[in-house]
Coordinates of C-alpha atoms in Angstrom, one line a residue:
V52 CA 39.4 -4.3 10.8
H53 CA 40.8 -6.8 13.4
H54 CA 37.7 -6.5 15.6
L55 CA 35.3 -6.8 12.6
L56 CA 37.1 -10.0 11.4
Y57 CA 36.9 -11.5 14.9
K58 CA 33.3 -10.3 15.6
N59 CA 32.0 -11.8 12.4
G60 CA 33.7 -15.2 13.0
L61 CA 36.0 -15.0 10.0
V62 CA 39.2 -15.6 11.9
E63 CA 37.7 -18.7 13.6
Q64 CA 36.5 -19.9 10.2
W65 CA 40.0 -19.6 8.8
M66 CA 41.4 -21.5 11.8
N67 CA 38.9 -24.3 11.2
E68 CA 39.9 -24.4 7.5
K69 CA 43.5 -24.9 8.7
R70 CA 44.8 -21.7 7.2
K71 CA 48.2 -20.5 8.5
Y72 CA 48.5 -16.8 7.6
V73 CA 46.3 -13.8 6.8
V74 CA 47.6 -11.1 4.5
F75 CA 46.4 -7.5 4.8
L76 CA 46.8 -5.3 1.8
Q77 CA 46.3 -1.6 2.2
D78 CA 46.6 1.4 -0.1
T79 CA 46.7 1.4 -3.9
N80 CA 50.2 -0.1 -4.6
A81 CA 49.2 -2.9 -6.9
L82 CA 52.9 -4.0 -7.3
V83 CA 53.0 -5.0 -3.6
I84 CA 51.3 -8.3 -4.6
N85 CA 54.7 -9.4 -6.0
S86 CA 56.1 -9.3 -2.5
I87 CA 53.5 -11.5 -0.8
L88 CA 55.0 -14.9 -1.5
P89 CA 58.6 -14.0 -0.5
T90 CA 57.2 -12.3 2.6
L91 CA 55.3 -15.5 3.5
G92 CA 58.5 -17.5 3.1
V93 CA 60.4 -15.1 5.4
S94 CA 57.5 -15.2 7.9
A95 CA 57.6 -19.0 8.1
Q96 CA 61.4 -19.3 8.2
N97 CA 61.7 -16.7 11.0
E98 CA 58.5 -17.8 12.8
F99 CA 57.2 -14.2 12.7
V100 CA 53.8 -13.6 14.4
M101 CA 53.6 -10.5 12.2
N102 CA 55.8 -9.4 9.2
S103 CA 55.5 -5.9 7.8
I104 CA 56.3 -5.4 4.1
C105 CA 58.7 -2.5 3.8
I106 CA 60.6 -0.4 1.2
R107 CA 63.7 1.7 1.6
R108 CA 62.9 5.3 2.6
L109 CA 64.9 8.5 2.7
A110 CA 65.6 10.1 6.0
G111 CA 62.8 12.5 6.8
E112 CA 60.5 11.1 4.2
A113 CA 56.8 11.5 4.9
A114 CA 56.2 7.7 5.3
G115 CA 55.8 5.6 8.4
A116 CA 58.8 3.6 9.4
I117 CA 59.4 0.3 11.2
A118 CA 61.4 0.7 14.3
R119 CA 62.3 -1.3 17.4
L120 CA 61.2 0.7 20.4
E121 CA 63.3 -0.4 23.4
H122 CA 61.7 -0.3 26.8
K123 CA 64.1 1.3 29.3
T124 CA 63.6 -1.1 32.2
D125 CA 61.8 -4.2 30.8
A126 CA 63.2 -5.8 27.5
S127 CA 60.0 -7.9 27.2
K128 CA 58.1 -4.7 26.6
S129 CA 60.3 -3.7 23.6
L130 CA 58.3 -3.7 20.4
V131 CA 58.9 -3.7 16.6
I132 CA 56.2 -1.5 15.2
N133 CA 55.3 1.2 12.7
V134 CA 56.1 4.8 13.8
E135 CA 54.4 7.5 11.8
Y136 CA 56.8 9.9 10.1
N137 CA 55.5 12.9 12.1
Q138 CA 56.6 11.1 15.3
L139 CA 59.7 9.4 14.1
D140 CA 62.2 12.2 13.9
P141 CA 61.2 13.9 17.2
L142 CA 61.4 10.5 18.9
L143 CA 64.9 9.9 17.4
Q144 CA 66.0 13.4 18.2
S145 CA 65.0 12.8 21.8
Q146 CA 67.5 9.9 21.8
G147 CA 70.3 11.9 20.1
A148 CA 70.6 11.8 16.3
G149 CA 67.2 12.1 14.5
D150 CA 66.3 10.4 11.3
V151 CA 69.6 10.7 9.4
P152 CA 70.7 8.8 6.3
D153 CA 73.1 5.8 6.5
L154 CA 76.5 7.0 5.2
E155 CA 76.9 3.9 3.0
T156 CA 73.4 3.7 1.4
G157 CA 72.0 7.2 1.7
Y158 CA 68.8 5.8 3.0
S159 CA 67.2 6.0 6.5
P160 CA 68.1 3.0 8.7
F161 CA 64.3 2.8 9.4
P162 CA 62.6 1.1 6.4
G163 CA 59.3 2.6 5.1
N164 CA 56.2 0.8 6.1
A165 CA 54.2 -0.2 3.0
N166 CA 51.1 -0.9 5.2
N167 CA 50.9 -4.5 4.1
L168 CA 51.1 -7.2 6.7
V169 CA 51.5 -11.0 6.9
I170 CA 50.2 -12.3 10.2
E171 CA 50.4 -15.9 11.5
L172 CA 46.8 -17.0 12.1
S173 CA 46.9 -19.0 15.4
N174 CA 48.6 -16.2 17.3
Y175 CA 46.3 -13.7 15.7
Y176 CA 43.3 -15.7 16.8
A177 CA 44.6 -16.0 20.3
T178 CA 45.2 -12.3 20.5
L179 CA 41.7 -11.4 19.2
Q180 CA 40.2 -13.6 21.9
G181 CA 41.8 -11.4 24.5
E182 CA 40.3 -8.5 26.4
D183 CA 40.4 -6.0 23.5
Q184 CA 39.1 -8.4 20.8
G185 CA 41.2 -6.7 18.2
V186 CA 40.3 -3.1 18.9
V187 CA 43.5 -1.1 18.6
L188 CA 44.0 2.2 20.3
E189 CA 42.5 5.3 18.6
F190 CA 44.1 8.7 18.3
V191 CA 43.4 12.2 16.9
N192 CA 45.7 13.3 14.1
P193 CA 44.9 17.0 13.4
K194 CA 45.9 18.4 10.0
Y195 CA 46.7 22.1 10.4
K196 CA 46.7 24.8 7.7
D197 CA 50.2 26.1 8.6
E198 CA 52.9 26.0 11.2
T199 CA 51.0 28.3 13.6
R200 CA 48.7 25.3 14.3
T201 CA 45.8 27.6 14.9
E202 CA 43.5 26.5 12.0
F203 CA 42.6 23.1 10.7
K204 CA 43.1 22.2 7.1
K205 CA 40.2 19.8 7.3
P206 CA 38.0 18.5 10.1
T207 CA 39.9 16.3 12.6
R208 CA 38.7 12.8 13.1
L209 CA 39.3 9.8 15.3
E210 CA 41.6 7.3 13.7
C211 CA 43.2 3.9 14.3
M212 CA 45.8 1.9 12.4
M213 CA 45.6 -1.8 11.6
Q214 CA 49.4 -1.9 11.8
D215 CA 49.2 -1.1 15.5
I216 CA 48.2 -4.7 16.2
P217 CA 51.6 -5.5 17.7
K218 CA 50.5 -3.6 20.8
L219 CA 47.8 -6.2 21.3
F220 CA 50.1 -9.1 20.5
Q221 CA 52.4 -7.9 23.2
K222 CA 49.6 -7.6 25.6
E223 CA 48.1 -11.0 25.0
L224 CA 51.2 -13.2 24.1
T225 CA 54.6 -13.7 25.5
G226 CA 57.8 -13.7 23.4
V227 CA 56.2 -12.1 20.4
N228 CA 58.4 -12.4 17.3
I229 CA 57.6 -9.4 15.0
G230 CA 59.7 -8.6 12.0
F231 CA 59.8 -6.9 8.6
T232 CA 60.9 -7.7 5.1
T233 CA 62.4 -4.9 3.0
F234 CA 62.1 -4.9 -0.8

């Protein structure tokens, strides 16, 4: 979606119209519309390049989560980004604890990604003008029939996620401020 917006000149048009933010709505949650204005306010107040709209999630819930991935040797390469549920717990277990509930709230400390984004337009435009022109990395996500992982439930396809744009922000910009707002 990022590449198509760039390629078709829409982002440049929005810049010329002096727009400040673009909002990406995904999925079928109509109620998320109610969170757009508060998220815009949080984005402006905190000078976020990107702000993900989140909800509380239970530990182990089959929903992507927002996490800060810390780079071991270079803090400038750390990144706030969505981590898909099938990768989150193994990632956390490799660091010790796994996706466990907070003792006070009962929820995971990693908020659920609602797949709705508020992006500051000038940084978005600068990023799209970079080498990748908004093309985020693709991946294969096979769906297996059972735990033997010998037969597919359905044909596997090449996928990419619009919420992976922080990887391009990090590549093209310095000091990227990415956040999330939980409702």
